[in-house]
């Protein structure tokens, strides 16, 4: 086969550097490969942190002191597509982009006209411009009937559109694929540009580039204007399959940039022909839904539906005109690869224009010319590669998601089966020659290397005309480019468009926004997000409370071998460690503290309680990426990974002194971790919304731990004796971190009633149960008294929850009162554990009741409370461990 030399984006055919690349070449030549490789890793980590997508393998390790140190962010990232941004961009001259811009706009207009035709009069079918097989068997063609209300006055199928282009060896840009269902990538392009500016500011010095920001502003405005008529502040939502879909990171960025609520199908419901978002304040109407999943998966009741997932009745609501779907779910028709050979005559018929951007060569195998081409391909594939003039791939003409086959690379059996399958239904297939795309400089493992690239260009309709993003997203490939342009590895490049004063950018009208009414409420916090915040609060408190308990244990071990009385305290503390799940079994004390030291050292491994909770916490971050502040998100990701690294670095069994020092260091780090997150929550999050449910989770967890520990300490044998009771009370104060407060009030005298009052009732002691229960009562009362769209039944249920918290507080009041009034306070306190255990169970039951009242019914596993003899960890957590 004759080797084709691909065009180089940076170097011309004579070996010289193209004029518009020279300034950038000087910069990255000065920086060198090693520095740019480091910045490439920085950008990859930043993109992972910002989007919740996993780190690519290339960025999962960092060389530290000659060793490869694995990062743990990938443990919690699900199955979303990793994104790594090569710091060397693609540079387009202004006149070159202007030609591409005109071609993309024409393609969008053609796609819109074709959709109106195939779902309307079908004149192209009657005139023979479109083969019937490419219409009726098209994977994107939906037979759900006309969605008249869906289009309203504008009757548009497409509001956003993307085109994948490739520059072949003749220097001409050609279209590889069109994206209408999920034209993803604009959000990643925007975030990649931001990170490029942050990490490599030298690249932008002296460069006059077109900005990307205005494109998203126009897109956001177009979504506002797409709403049904008469709405001045429509509800916008972006529908995503969830954190495990390939483009989750893209969806997080788009929702943030476009002002949409990021939702999954379970967050939505259709009631009386209207689409609603399920929030903690009841249902909130959605007027525009930016759908980022296949049209067949949107509504399980439709004839073309997949039968699973989706929102029941969604397309009926769209037909009624109460919600606008962007894009129209039927727009996937234009993505079929088999349409490419027919687009030129279709453009002549529908637009009266010649195609400005031609397609990459392709042949539909369903007519006579296609049959001849197939036979030629099959004969050619039997020849040796040296004699073969061109290599071909064969793929589906009807479904762009199906992979292409290179028949010459199949075994004899596979080849026979494939050829038989194609010959039985040739109209289902399209053939394309293997591409020879242009190459661009890329930061490789050891040096700069040229790699094949394609480019995706984005367009949105602003209500009057199409607007193309002045840039795009280039995809980099190791060797061969996928025939449909889909980059699974997803190494990307920023695309720069240079400014030319002689070429004026397209002007766009400015529309005045309608003034908004003032709102102060929970807003549109989805029930699923509230559930995630609630459990984030519980996980954070589990870490903090267990670390505080461990700190008390370490303090009691610091004095060397304990006396008999000190051993009783230590044994009580160890039982509490087992109760919270920090250790699996109680060590024998017959050999001093060495057995306990080994037990604690093992507990501080990455498979222990702290490791499991940290991984659970990390797994929640992607799901809350659009609602956590940047500081809080970054802190959780970086510091959770740092703590997991510490937990993984376990010392040898014989290194007792080092073991106890390591446990102390990690315990201090865990306490700083919890305290910092408490401060970020208090200072950076609005009191209502996510913070309110995060706070509810923390209060339930802390109250249950205080009650359980107090009961456990008072269950010691012989605790009713004065000497033992005093030691038990001091231990309770230590566990609840209330020694300083008690001492400031009562000096050195320790008695049951004052201690129990401080730990169980005092509403001013943030480490006591009374403070937590008062906060629960007040917060649930606020939800009960909230107005807005919350249904009366939900408000009533909140009132009952608030009353339940108050009842627990009343029961504790009775416990303290009985101790205070008793002639023998020690004996009365020794009888309190049963009441405390009952109160603890009531507090934990509040968690279930809150879930039934406010949260969606979820299948996501949770690591339930650390209180109790059994620690429940889900199978997925064990698999990750």
mmCIF file of N, CA and C in Angstrom, residues 541-584:
data_model
loop_
_atom_site.group_PDB
_atom_site.id
_atom_site.type_symbol
_atom_site.label_atom_id
_atom_site.label_comp_id
_atom_site.label_asym_id
_atom_site.label_seq_id
_atom_site.Cartn_x
_atom_site.Cartn_y
_atom_site.Cartn_z
ATOM 1 N N UNK A 541 -19.015 13.480 60.112
ATOM 2 C CA UNK A 541 -19.105 13.373 61.571
ATOM 3 C C UNK A 541 -18.594 12.024 62.064
ATOM 4 N N UNK A 542 -18.806 10.974 61.283
ATOM 5 C CA UNK A 542 -18.250 9.676 61.659
ATOM 6 C C UNK A 542 -16.731 9.752 61.762
ATOM 7 N N UNK A 543 -16.106 10.410 60.791
ATOM 8 C CA UNK A 543 -14.649 10.565 60.830
ATOM 9 C C UNK A 543 -14.228 11.370 62.051
ATOM 10 N N UNK A 544 -14.892 12.504 62.271
ATOM 11 C CA UNK A 544 -14.498 13.400 63.362
ATOM 12 C C UNK A 544 -14.713 12.749 64.725
ATOM 13 N N UNK A 545 -15.858 12.121 64.925
ATOM 14 C CA UNK A 545 -16.171 11.539 66.235
ATOM 15 C C UNK A 545 -15.271 10.354 66.538
ATOM 16 N N UNK A 546 -15.033 9.503 65.541
ATOM 17 C CA UNK A 546 -14.157 8.355 65.772
ATOM 18 C C UNK A 546 -12.731 8.811 66.049
ATOM 19 N N UNK A 547 -12.281 9.865 65.376
ATOM 20 C CA UNK A 547 -10.931 10.381 65.621
ATOM 21 C C UNK A 547 -10.819 10.970 67.025
ATOM 22 N N UNK A 548 -11.854 11.652 67.487
ATOM 23 C CA UNK A 548 -11.824 12.208 68.853
ATOM 24 C C UNK A 548 -11.783 11.088 69.887
ATOM 25 N N UNK A 549 -12.540 10.031 69.656
ATOM 26 C CA UNK A 549 -12.502 8.898 70.578
ATOM 27 C C UNK A 549 -11.119 8.262 70.585
ATOM 28 N N UNK A 550 -10.534 8.125 69.400
ATOM 29 C CA UNK A 550 -9.200 7.545 69.321
ATOM 30 C C UNK A 550 -8.169 8.424 70.027
ATOM 31 N N UNK A 551 -8.327 9.727 69.948
ATOM 32 C CA UNK A 551 -7.405 10.625 70.628
ATOM 33 C C UNK A 551 -7.448 10.419 72.145
ATOM 34 N N UNK A 552 -8.635 10.182 72.692
ATOM 35 C CA UNK A 552 -8.749 9.908 74.128
ATOM 36 C C UNK A 552 -8.025 8.610 74.479
ATOM 37 N N UNK A 553 -8.170 7.592 73.624
ATOM 38 C CA UNK A 553 -7.473 6.328 73.864
ATOM 39 C C UNK A 553 -5.969 6.546 73.869
ATOM 40 N N UNK A 554 -5.455 7.278 72.910
ATOM 41 C CA UNK A 554 -4.013 7.536 72.825
ATOM 42 C C UNK A 554 -3.519 8.293 74.047
ATOM 43 N N UNK A 555 -4.330 9.227 74.532
ATOM 44 C CA UNK A 555 -3.939 9.979 75.738
ATOM 45 C C UNK A 555 -3.821 9.053 76.942
ATOM 46 N N UNK A 556 -4.693 8.054 77.038
ATOM 47 C CA UNK A 556 -4.642 7.113 78.157
ATOM 48 C C UNK A 556 -3.513 6.106 77.993
ATOM 49 N N UNK A 557 -3.007 5.929 76.794
ATOM 50 C CA UNK A 557 -1.876 5.030 76.564
ATOM 51 C C UNK A 557 -0.543 5.733 76.752
ATOM 52 N N UNK A 558 -0.556 7.060 76.821
ATOM 53 C CA UNK A 558 0.693 7.825 76.808
ATOM 54 C C UNK A 558 1.505 7.676 78.077
ATOM 55 N N UNK A 559 0.890 7.315 79.172
ATOM 56 C CA UNK A 559 1.601 7.246 80.446
ATOM 57 C C UNK A 559 2.308 5.943 80.703
ATOM 58 N N UNK A 560 2.437 5.083 79.724
ATOM 59 C CA UNK A 560 3.073 3.795 79.938
ATOM 60 C C UNK A 560 2.062 2.762 80.390
ATOM 61 N N UNK A 561 2.558 1.697 81.012
ATOM 62 C CA UNK A 561 1.682 0.622 81.456
ATOM 63 C C UNK A 561 0.668 1.158 82.472
ATOM 64 N N UNK A 562 -0.643 0.914 82.272
ATOM 65 C CA UNK A 562 -1.678 1.497 83.142
ATOM 66 C C UNK A 562 -1.775 0.769 84.486
ATOM 67 N N UNK A 563 -2.221 1.523 85.486
ATOM 68 C CA UNK A 563 -2.542 0.937 86.775
ATOM 69 C C UNK A 563 -3.856 0.172 86.645
ATOM 70 N N UNK A 564 -4.224 -0.631 87.657
ATOM 71 C CA UNK A 564 -5.505 -1.363 87.565
ATOM 72 C C UNK A 564 -6.697 -0.450 87.300
ATOM 73 N N UNK A 565 -6.762 0.733 87.981
ATOM 74 C CA UNK A 565 -7.885 1.638 87.744
ATOM 75 C C UNK A 565 -7.824 2.225 86.334
ATOM 76 N N UNK A 566 -6.617 2.576 85.898
ATOM 77 C CA UNK A 566 -6.471 3.128 84.538
ATOM 78 C C UNK A 566 -6.804 2.072 83.491
ATOM 79 N N UNK A 567 -6.514 0.813 83.814
ATOM 80 C CA UNK A 567 -6.815 -0.254 82.851
ATOM 81 C C UNK A 567 -8.321 -0.390 82.656
ATOM 82 N N UNK A 568 -9.086 -0.180 83.725
ATOM 83 C CA UNK A 568 -10.545 -0.244 83.604
ATOM 84 C C UNK A 568 -11.030 0.823 82.615
ATOM 85 N N UNK A 569 -10.494 2.043 82.749
ATOM 86 C CA UNK A 569 -10.862 3.112 81.812
ATOM 87 C C UNK A 569 -10.466 2.743 80.395
ATOM 88 N N UNK A 570 -9.264 2.200 80.249
ATOM 89 C CA UNK A 570 -8.776 1.857 78.914
ATOM 90 C C UNK A 570 -9.617 0.743 78.293
ATOM 91 N N UNK A 571 -9.985 -0.226 79.098
ATOM 92 C CA UNK A 571 -10.846 -1.301 78.582
ATOM 93 C C UNK A 571 -12.205 -0.760 78.145
ATOM 94 N N UNK A 572 -12.734 0.210 78.905
ATOM 95 C CA UNK A 572 -14.004 0.837 78.519
ATOM 96 C C UNK A 572 -13.861 1.571 77.188
ATOM 97 N N UNK A 573 -12.773 2.300 77.041
ATOM 98 C CA UNK A 573 -12.536 3.028 75.793
ATOM 99 C C UNK A 573 -12.385 2.078 74.612
ATOM 100 N N UNK A 574 -11.700 0.963 74.818
ATOM 101 C CA UNK A 574 -11.508 -0.004 73.734
ATOM 102 C C UNK A 574 -12.845 -0.607 73.321
ATOM 103 N N UNK A 575 -13.727 -0.853 74.312
ATOM 104 C CA UNK A 575 -15.068 -1.343 73.956
ATOM 105 C C UNK A 575 -15.817 -0.325 73.102
ATOM 106 N N UNK A 576 -15.612 0.958 73.403
ATOM 107 C CA UNK A 576 -16.255 1.991 72.579
ATOM 108 C C UNK A 576 -15.655 2.037 71.175
ATOM 109 N N UNK A 577 -14.343 1.795 71.072
ATOM 110 C CA UNK A 577 -13.722 1.722 69.745
ATOM 111 C C UNK A 577 -14.356 0.605 68.923
ATOM 112 N N UNK A 578 -14.608 -0.520 69.566
ATOM 113 C CA UNK A 578 -15.248 -1.615 68.841
ATOM 114 C C UNK A 578 -16.701 -1.267 68.521
ATOM 115 N N UNK A 579 -17.370 -0.554 69.425
ATOM 116 C CA UNK A 579 -18.767 -0.198 69.191
ATOM 117 C C UNK A 579 -18.923 0.712 67.976
ATOM 118 N N UNK A 580 -17.954 1.599 67.766
ATOM 119 C CA UNK A 580 -18.056 2.493 66.607
ATOM 120 C C UNK A 580 -17.470 1.861 65.355
ATOM 121 N N UNK A 581 -16.917 0.635 65.464
ATOM 122 C CA UNK A 581 -16.418 -0.064 64.290
ATOM 123 C C UNK A 581 -14.981 0.221 63.942
ATOM 124 N N UNK A 582 -14.237 0.887 64.823
ATOM 125 C CA UNK A 582 -12.852 1.211 64.509
ATOM 126 C C UNK A 582 -11.951 -0.011 64.618
ATOM 127 N N UNK A 583 -12.264 -0.931 65.538
ATOM 128 C CA UNK A 583 -11.529 -2.184 65.633
ATOM 129 C C UNK A 583 -12.528 -3.329 65.583
ATOM 130 N N UNK A 584 -12.063 -4.498 65.153
ATOM 131 C CA UNK A 584 -12.949 -5.651 64.992
ATOM 132 C C UNK A 584 -13.058 -6.483 66.252
#
